[in-house]
Amino acid sequence: MHDHRRLGRELDLFDTDPLMGAGLPYWLPDGAVVRHVLEEYIREVEREAGYRHVYSPVLGKRELYEISGHWEHYSDDMFPPMELGGEQVVLRPSLCPHHALIYRSRAHSYRELPFRMAELGGMYRSELSGVLGGLTRVRAIHLNDAHVFCTPDQAVDEARAALKLIARAYADLGIGAVRHRLSLPVEGGDAGKYVAGPALWRRAIALLREVLDGSGVPYEAVEGEAAFYGPKIDVQIADPAGREATLSTVQIDFHQPERFDLHYIGPDGARHRPVMVHRSIIGSVERAVAHLIEQHGGAFPVWLAPVQLLILPVVQAQRGPAEKLLHRARRMGLRAELAGPEHGTLGARVRAARLVPYQAVIGEREAAADGGPAAVRLRDGRRPGAVPGGELVARVAARAADRGPGLWDAHDAHDVHAHTP
C-alpha cells in the first residue's frame, strides 16, 4: 500500500516546514514538474472544450462573500478578515464569486452562451489542525475550477459534457472513479446550512438527475453532502486503504446568478437570468497529485514523470556521447537527465532511478558505434537492447505525446533479453 506522504518525501516531490505552517506544503523541483504538467494538461483539455481562462485575485472584500452567501453559511471554514484601508478583506474560500463578477462586468447576448470560464486559482480554507494531512487536506488550495454561464435549456448538456471531460481526464491520468454521488441537502435539516429557495433546489436536483441518467453512470443520492448553494454531482475516488474522497464535481446553480443579478439579453431583447454550472475536472491540484502518487506508487505515466529519460554513461570516457543524447532529448522537449559515474556505480545509479520510465546506458560498445546508440532499460524490467539515439528519443516523445500507459510495444522490443553492459 502506497502512502503519498511517505513517497512524496522519499521521491523529493513535496515537503512541509513548521515555519511555513501546518497544511501549507511546498513543492520541490520534481513535484513542481508533475504539478506543472498536470496544470498544462488541464488547460489544454479545457481549451479544446471551448473554455477561456482568466486570473482573479485570492483576496476579496467581505461584502463579496456576504452577497455570495459564503459569509453566512461558510464563514467557519474561512480565515478571519484583515483590515485594509478601512475595509475588511478576506482570503477567498472559493472562486465562484470572482467569476460571477467577471461575467457581470460585460454585457452578454444569448448568442454568446454558453460562456465557459476556467481558472487554476488559489483559495484558502481554515482547516483544523487535526484534519490536515499531506496534500489531501491543506489550507492553501489550487483549484481547477470553471463556471459555465448558460441558458436554462443548455444546463443539462453543459453538465453532461463536464462529466465526459472528467472521464477523459481520468483515463489519461490512469485513475478510476469508485462511484458517482448525487449530493443533496438534508431533508428537513438545518435550514441555516443552506441558502433559501426550495423551488430552485428542486429544479437543480431534477436537472442533475437528468444529467446522471443521460450519462449512463450508476450513482447514489446522499443527503447532507450538498454545497450550501445547491446540489452537486461528486465523483468519488478511493485511496489504497479504501477511504473515499471527492476529486471532481459538477453543479447546477440557480442561486449565485440571482444573488449577483447576472443576466443576458435574450432573442426577445429582454434581460434573462443565466444558469451557472460549476465544474472541476481534477478538483484541487494537491489532492489530484496525492492520488496520482498513491495510484502509481511514484511510477508516473511517461507524460507525467518528472524525469522521462535518464542517460547513464558507464565510465567518464563515454560522457561525450551521453551529453549529445541528452541535448538531443531536451531539444525534443523531453525531461532528460544525465547521471555519470560520479553518482556511483552503474548498478547503484540504475537502482536509484528505478521509477524513471527509460534508462539509456552508454558503454564502450555503444560509444564506439555509429548512430549514437544506447542500451535501453525500461522501468518494468525489460531491455529492448541497443537503440539508435534518434529512434529512442522519438519513441519516448511519442509515448509522452499519446499519454498512453505503456512504455514499449511488444513488437518494438526486438531483443527484450539483450545484455546491457
Coordinates of C-alpha atoms in Angstrom, one line a residue:
M1 CA 0.0 0.0 0.0
H2 CA 1.4 3.4 -1.0
D3 CA 1.2 6.5 1.2
H4 CA 1.6 9.7 -0.7
R5 CA 3.1 11.5 2.4
R6 CA 5.9 9.0 2.7
L7 CA 6.5 8.6 -1.0
G8 CA 6.3 12.4 -1.6
R9 CA 9.2 12.9 0.8
E10 CA 11.2 9.9 -0.4
L11 CA 10.9 11.0 -4.0
D12 CA 11.6 14.7 -3.3
L13 CA 8.2 15.8 -4.6
F14 CA 7.0 18.0 -1.7
D15 CA 7.6 18.7 2.0
T16 CA 6.5 20.9 4.8
D17 CA 8.2 23.2 7.3
P18 CA 6.8 24.3 10.7
L19 CA 7.9 27.8 10.0
M20 CA 5.6 27.9 6.9
G21 CA 2.8 26.3 8.9
A22 CA 0.6 23.2 9.0
G23 CA -1.3 22.5 5.9
L24 CA 1.0 24.6 3.7
P25 CA 3.2 22.2 1.8
Y26 CA 5.9 23.4 -0.6
W27 CA 6.7 21.7 -3.9
L28 CA 10.3 20.5 -4.7
P29 CA 11.6 20.6 -8.3
D30 CA 10.3 17.1 -9.3
G31 CA 7.0 17.7 -7.6
A32 CA 6.7 21.0 -9.3
V33 CA 7.2 19.3 -12.7
V34 CA 4.3 16.9 -12.0
R35 CA 2.1 19.8 -11.0
H36 CA 3.1 22.0 -13.9
V37 CA 2.5 19.2 -16.5
L38 CA -0.8 18.4 -14.9
E39 CA -1.9 22.0 -14.9
E40 CA -0.9 22.4 -18.6
Y41 CA -2.8 19.3 -19.5
I42 CA -5.9 20.5 -17.8
R43 CA -5.7 23.9 -19.6
E44 CA -5.2 22.1 -22.9
V45 CA -8.3 19.9 -22.3
E46 CA -10.3 22.9 -21.3
R47 CA -9.2 25.0 -24.3
E48 CA -10.2 22.1 -26.6
A49 CA -13.6 22.1 -24.9
G50 CA -14.2 25.8 -25.5
Y51 CA -13.2 27.2 -22.2
R52 CA -11.5 30.6 -21.8
H53 CA -9.1 31.1 -19.0
V54 CA -9.0 34.0 -16.6
Y55 CA -7.0 35.1 -13.5
S56 CA -8.6 36.5 -10.4
P57 CA -7.2 37.7 -7.1
V58 CA -7.1 35.5 -4.0
L59 CA -8.4 38.3 -1.8
G60 CA -11.9 39.8 -1.8
K61 CA -13.9 42.3 0.3
R62 CA -16.0 40.7 3.0
E63 CA -19.1 42.2 1.2
L64 CA -18.4 40.0 -1.8
Y65 CA -18.8 36.9 0.3
E66 CA -21.9 38.3 2.1
I67 CA -23.5 38.6 -1.3
S68 CA -22.5 35.1 -2.4
G69 CA -23.7 33.6 0.9
H70 CA -20.3 32.3 2.0
W71 CA -20.1 34.6 4.9
E72 CA -23.4 33.4 6.3
H73 CA -23.1 29.7 5.5
Y74 CA -19.4 29.1 5.3
S75 CA -17.5 31.5 7.5
D76 CA -16.4 28.8 9.9
D77 CA -14.2 27.5 7.1
M78 CA -12.8 30.9 6.2
F79 CA -9.8 32.8 7.6
P80 CA -10.7 35.9 9.6
P81 CA -11.0 39.3 7.8
M82 CA -8.0 41.6 7.6
E83 CA -8.4 45.3 8.0
L84 CA -7.1 47.2 4.9
G85 CA -7.6 50.9 4.4
G86 CA -10.8 50.9 6.4
E87 CA -12.2 47.9 4.6
Q88 CA -12.3 44.2 5.6
V89 CA -10.8 41.8 3.1
V90 CA -10.6 38.0 3.3
L91 CA -8.7 35.2 1.7
R92 CA -11.2 33.6 -0.7
P93 CA -12.6 30.2 0.1
S94 CA -14.0 29.8 -3.4
L95 CA -13.5 31.1 -6.9
C96 CA -17.2 31.3 -8.0
P97 CA -17.9 34.8 -6.6
H98 CA -15.0 36.2 -8.5
H99 CA -16.1 34.5 -11.7
A100 CA -19.6 35.8 -11.2
L101 CA -18.2 39.4 -11.1
I102 CA -16.1 38.8 -14.2
Y103 CA -19.2 37.6 -16.1
R104 CA -21.2 40.6 -14.8
S105 CA -18.5 43.1 -15.9
R106 CA -19.6 42.8 -19.5
A107 CA -23.0 42.7 -21.3
H108 CA -23.8 39.3 -22.8
S109 CA -26.1 38.2 -25.5
Y110 CA -27.8 34.8 -25.7
R111 CA -25.7 34.3 -28.9
E112 CA -22.5 34.2 -26.7
L113 CA -23.8 31.4 -24.4
P114 CA -22.7 29.1 -23.2
F115 CA -19.8 31.2 -21.9
R116 CA -17.2 28.9 -20.4
M117 CA -14.8 30.5 -17.9
A118 CA -11.9 28.5 -16.3
E119 CA -9.1 29.2 -13.9
L120 CA -6.5 27.3 -11.9
G121 CA -6.6 29.5 -8.9
G122 CA -5.6 29.7 -5.3
M123 CA -8.1 29.6 -2.4
Y124 CA -7.8 29.2 1.3
R125 CA -9.7 27.1 3.8
S126 CA -9.3 27.4 7.6
E127 CA -9.0 23.7 8.2
L128 CA -8.5 22.5 11.8
S129 CA -5.0 21.1 12.5
G130 CA -6.4 17.6 13.3
V131 CA -7.7 17.0 9.8
L132 CA -4.6 18.2 7.9
G133 CA -2.5 15.6 6.1
G134 CA 0.0 15.6 3.3
L135 CA -1.6 17.0 0.2
T136 CA -5.1 15.8 0.7
R137 CA -6.2 18.3 3.3
V138 CA -4.4 21.6 3.1
R139 CA -5.1 25.2 3.9
A140 CA -3.8 26.7 0.6
I141 CA -5.6 25.0 -2.3
H142 CA -5.0 25.4 -6.0
L143 CA -8.3 24.5 -7.6
N144 CA -9.0 23.5 -11.2
D145 CA -12.3 25.4 -11.3
A146 CA -14.6 26.5 -14.1
H147 CA -18.0 28.1 -14.4
V148 CA -20.3 27.9 -17.4
F149 CA -22.9 30.7 -17.8
C150 CA -25.7 29.4 -20.0
T151 CA -29.4 29.4 -20.7
P152 CA -31.6 27.1 -18.7
D153 CA -32.0 24.9 -21.8
Q154 CA -28.2 24.5 -22.1
A155 CA -27.5 23.5 -18.5
V156 CA -28.0 19.7 -18.8
D157 CA -25.9 19.4 -21.9
E158 CA -23.1 21.5 -20.3
A159 CA -23.1 19.5 -17.1
R160 CA -23.1 16.2 -19.1
A161 CA -20.2 17.5 -21.2
A162 CA -18.3 18.2 -18.0
L163 CA -18.8 14.6 -16.8
K164 CA -17.3 13.5 -20.1
L165 CA -14.3 15.7 -19.6
I166 CA -13.8 14.2 -16.2
A167 CA -13.9 10.7 -17.6
R168 CA -11.4 11.6 -20.3
A169 CA -9.0 13.1 -17.8
Y170 CA -9.3 10.1 -15.5
A171 CA -8.4 7.8 -18.4
D172 CA -5.4 9.9 -19.4
L173 CA -4.2 10.0 -15.8
G174 CA -4.7 6.3 -15.2
I175 CA -7.1 6.7 -12.3
G176 CA -10.6 5.5 -11.8
A177 CA -13.8 6.7 -10.1
V178 CA -15.2 4.3 -7.5
R179 CA -18.7 5.9 -7.7
H180 CA -20.7 8.9 -8.6
R181 CA -22.7 10.6 -5.9
L182 CA -25.7 12.9 -6.1
S183 CA -25.1 15.1 -3.1
L184 CA -28.3 16.6 -1.7
P185 CA -29.3 18.7 1.3
V186 CA -30.6 17.1 4.5
E187 CA -34.3 16.7 4.1
G188 CA -35.9 18.8 6.9
G189 CA -32.5 19.5 8.3
D190 CA -30.8 22.7 9.5
A191 CA -32.3 25.4 7.2
G192 CA -29.4 27.7 8.2
K193 CA -26.9 25.4 6.5
Y194 CA -28.3 26.2 3.0
V195 CA -29.5 29.2 1.1
A196 CA -33.2 29.6 0.9
G197 CA -35.2 28.8 -2.2
P198 CA -36.9 25.4 -2.2
A199 CA -38.1 25.7 -5.8
L200 CA -34.6 26.4 -7.1
W201 CA -33.2 23.5 -5.1
R202 CA -35.9 21.2 -6.6
R203 CA -35.2 22.4 -10.1
A204 CA -31.4 21.9 -9.7
I205 CA -31.8 18.4 -8.3
A206 CA -34.1 17.4 -11.1
L207 CA -31.6 18.6 -13.7
L208 CA -28.7 16.8 -12.1
R209 CA -30.7 13.6 -12.1
E210 CA -31.3 14.1 -15.8
V211 CA -27.6 14.6 -16.3
L212 CA -26.7 11.4 -14.5
D213 CA -29.5 9.3 -16.0
G214 CA -28.5 10.5 -19.5
S215 CA -24.8 9.8 -18.9
G216 CA -25.5 6.2 -18.0
V217 CA -23.3 6.2 -14.9
P218 CA -24.6 4.5 -11.8
Y219 CA -25.0 6.8 -8.9
E220 CA -26.5 7.1 -5.4
A221 CA -28.1 10.0 -3.8
V222 CA -26.7 11.0 -0.4
E223 CA -28.2 13.6 1.9
G224 CA -26.1 16.2 3.7
E225 CA -23.3 16.5 1.1
A226 CA -24.7 19.4 -0.9
A227 CA -23.0 22.7 -1.2
F228 CA -24.7 25.5 0.8
Y229 CA -26.0 27.0 -2.5
G230 CA -27.0 23.9 -4.4
P231 CA -26.8 20.1 -5.1
K232 CA -23.9 18.6 -6.9
I233 CA -22.5 15.5 -8.6
D234 CA -19.4 14.3 -6.7
V235 CA -17.0 11.9 -8.5
Q236 CA -15.5 9.8 -5.7
I237 CA -12.1 8.2 -5.6
A238 CA -10.5 5.9 -3.0
D239 CA -7.0 5.7 -1.5
P240 CA -5.2 2.4 -1.1
A241 CA -6.9 1.9 2.3
G242 CA -10.3 2.3 0.7
R243 CA -11.0 5.7 2.1
E244 CA -13.2 7.8 -0.2
A245 CA -12.7 11.4 -1.2
T246 CA -14.3 13.7 -3.7
L247 CA -12.0 14.7 -6.5
S248 CA -14.3 16.2 -9.2
T249 CA -17.6 17.9 -9.0
V250 CA -20.4 19.2 -11.3
Q251 CA -23.1 21.6 -10.0
I252 CA -26.1 23.4 -11.4
D253 CA -26.6 26.6 -9.6
F254 CA -29.6 29.0 -9.8
H255 CA -28.7 30.9 -6.6
Q256 CA -25.4 32.7 -7.5
P257 CA -26.8 34.2 -10.7
E258 CA -29.7 35.6 -8.6
R259 CA -27.5 36.9 -5.8
F260 CA -25.2 38.7 -8.2
D261 CA -28.1 39.8 -10.5
L262 CA -26.5 38.2 -13.6
H263 CA -28.3 38.4 -16.9
Y264 CA -28.1 38.0 -20.6
I265 CA -30.1 39.6 -23.4
G266 CA -32.4 37.1 -25.0
P267 CA -33.7 36.9 -28.6
D268 CA -36.7 39.0 -27.4
G269 CA -34.4 41.8 -26.3
A270 CA -35.3 41.4 -22.7
R271 CA -33.0 40.5 -19.7
H272 CA -32.9 36.8 -18.7
R273 CA -31.2 35.1 -15.8
P274 CA -28.4 32.6 -16.8
V275 CA -27.7 29.3 -15.1
M276 CA -24.3 28.8 -13.6
V277 CA -22.7 25.4 -14.0
H278 CA -19.8 24.8 -11.6
R279 CA -17.3 22.2 -12.8
S280 CA -14.0 20.9 -11.6
I281 CA -12.2 18.2 -13.7
I282 CA -9.5 17.2 -11.1
G283 CA -10.6 19.2 -8.1
S284 CA -7.6 20.6 -6.2
V285 CA -4.1 20.1 -7.7
E286 CA -2.9 19.0 -4.3
R287 CA -5.4 16.2 -3.9
A288 CA -5.0 15.1 -7.5
V289 CA -1.3 14.8 -7.2
A290 CA -1.6 12.9 -3.9
H291 CA -3.9 10.4 -5.5
L292 CA -1.6 10.0 -8.5
I293 CA 1.4 9.3 -6.2
E294 CA -0.6 6.6 -4.5
Q295 CA -2.2 5.2 -7.6
H296 CA 1.1 4.8 -9.4
G297 CA 3.4 4.3 -6.5
G298 CA 5.5 7.1 -7.8
A299 CA 6.0 5.4 -11.2
F300 CA 4.1 8.1 -13.1
P301 CA 2.9 7.6 -16.7
V302 CA 5.6 8.7 -19.1
W303 CA 3.9 12.1 -19.9
L304 CA 3.7 13.0 -16.1
A305 CA 7.1 11.6 -15.0
P306 CA 9.4 14.2 -13.5
V307 CA 12.3 12.6 -15.4
Q308 CA 11.3 10.7 -18.6
L309 CA 14.7 9.6 -19.8
L310 CA 17.9 9.1 -17.7
I311 CA 21.2 8.7 -19.6
L312 CA 23.9 6.7 -17.9
P313 CA 27.5 6.7 -19.2
V314 CA 29.2 3.7 -17.7
V315 CA 32.5 5.5 -17.3
Q316 CA 33.7 9.1 -17.7
A317 CA 35.1 8.3 -21.2
Q318 CA 31.5 7.9 -22.5
R319 CA 30.3 11.2 -21.2
G320 CA 30.6 13.0 -24.6
P321 CA 28.2 10.7 -26.4
A322 CA 25.9 10.8 -23.3
E323 CA 25.8 14.5 -23.4
K324 CA 25.0 14.5 -27.1
L325 CA 22.0 12.3 -26.4
L326 CA 20.9 14.5 -23.5
H327 CA 20.9 17.6 -25.7
R328 CA 19.0 15.8 -28.4
A329 CA 16.4 14.6 -26.0
R330 CA 15.9 18.1 -24.5
R331 CA 15.6 19.6 -27.9
M332 CA 12.7 17.3 -28.5
G333 CA 11.1 18.6 -25.3
L334 CA 11.8 15.6 -23.1
R335 CA 12.6 15.9 -19.5
A336 CA 16.0 14.1 -19.7
E337 CA 18.9 14.0 -17.2
L338 CA 22.4 12.6 -17.1
A339 CA 23.8 10.6 -14.2
G340 CA 27.5 10.0 -14.6
P341 CA 29.9 7.7 -12.7
E342 CA 30.4 10.5 -10.1
H343 CA 27.0 9.4 -8.8
G344 CA 28.1 5.8 -8.0
T345 CA 28.4 2.5 -9.8
L346 CA 26.2 1.7 -12.7
G347 CA 24.2 -0.7 -10.6
A348 CA 23.6 1.9 -7.9
R349 CA 22.5 4.5 -10.4
V350 CA 20.1 2.1 -12.1
R351 CA 18.6 1.3 -8.7
A352 CA 18.3 4.9 -7.7
A353 CA 16.4 5.6 -10.9
R354 CA 14.1 2.6 -10.7
L355 CA 11.0 4.8 -11.2
V356 CA 12.3 6.6 -14.3
P357 CA 10.4 5.2 -17.4
Y358 CA 13.5 4.9 -19.6
Q359 CA 17.2 4.5 -18.9
A360 CA 19.8 4.8 -21.7
V361 CA 23.1 3.1 -20.8
I362 CA 26.1 4.1 -22.9
G363 CA 29.0 1.8 -22.5
E364 CA 32.2 1.2 -24.6
R365 CA 30.3 -0.7 -27.3
E366 CA 27.6 2.0 -27.7
A367 CA 30.1 4.9 -27.7
A368 CA 32.1 3.3 -30.5
A369 CA 29.1 2.5 -32.8
D370 CA 27.6 4.7 -35.5
G371 CA 24.2 6.4 -34.9
G372 CA 24.8 7.2 -31.2
P373 CA 23.0 4.1 -29.9
A374 CA 22.2 3.4 -26.2
A375 CA 21.3 0.2 -24.4
V376 CA 17.8 0.8 -23.2
R377 CA 16.4 -0.4 -19.9
L378 CA 12.7 0.0 -19.2
R379 CA 11.2 0.7 -15.8
D380 CA 9.2 -2.6 -16.0
G381 CA 12.5 -4.6 -16.2
R382 CA 12.5 -5.2 -20.0
R383 CA 15.7 -4.5 -22.0
P384 CA 14.9 -3.7 -25.7
G385 CA 18.6 -3.7 -26.5
A386 CA 20.7 -1.1 -28.3
V387 CA 18.6 1.5 -30.0
P388 CA 19.9 4.5 -32.1
G389 CA 19.7 7.7 -30.2
G390 CA 17.4 9.4 -32.6
E391 CA 15.0 6.5 -32.6
L392 CA 15.0 6.3 -28.8
V393 CA 14.2 10.0 -28.4
A394 CA 11.4 9.8 -31.0
R395 CA 9.9 6.8 -29.3
V396 CA 9.9 8.4 -25.8
A397 CA 8.5 11.6 -27.2
A398 CA 5.7 9.7 -29.0
R399 CA 4.8 7.9 -25.8
A400 CA 4.7 11.2 -23.9
A401 CA 2.5 12.7 -26.6
D402 CA -0.1 9.9 -26.7
R403 CA -0.4 9.8 -22.9
G404 CA -0.8 6.1 -23.0
P405 CA 0.0 3.7 -20.1
G406 CA 2.6 1.6 -21.9
L407 CA 6.4 2.0 -22.3
W408 CA 7.3 -0.1 -25.3
D409 CA 5.1 -2.1 -27.7
A410 CA 5.7 -5.8 -27.6
H411 CA 6.7 -5.8 -31.3
D412 CA 9.2 -2.9 -30.6
A413 CA 11.1 -5.0 -28.1
H414 CA 13.2 -6.7 -30.7
D415 CA 15.5 -8.2 -28.1
V416 CA 14.0 -7.9 -24.7
H417 CA 16.7 -10.2 -23.2
A418 CA 19.6 -8.2 -24.7
H419 CA 22.5 -7.9 -22.3
T420 CA 23.3 -4.3 -21.2
P421 CA 26.9 -3.7 -20.3

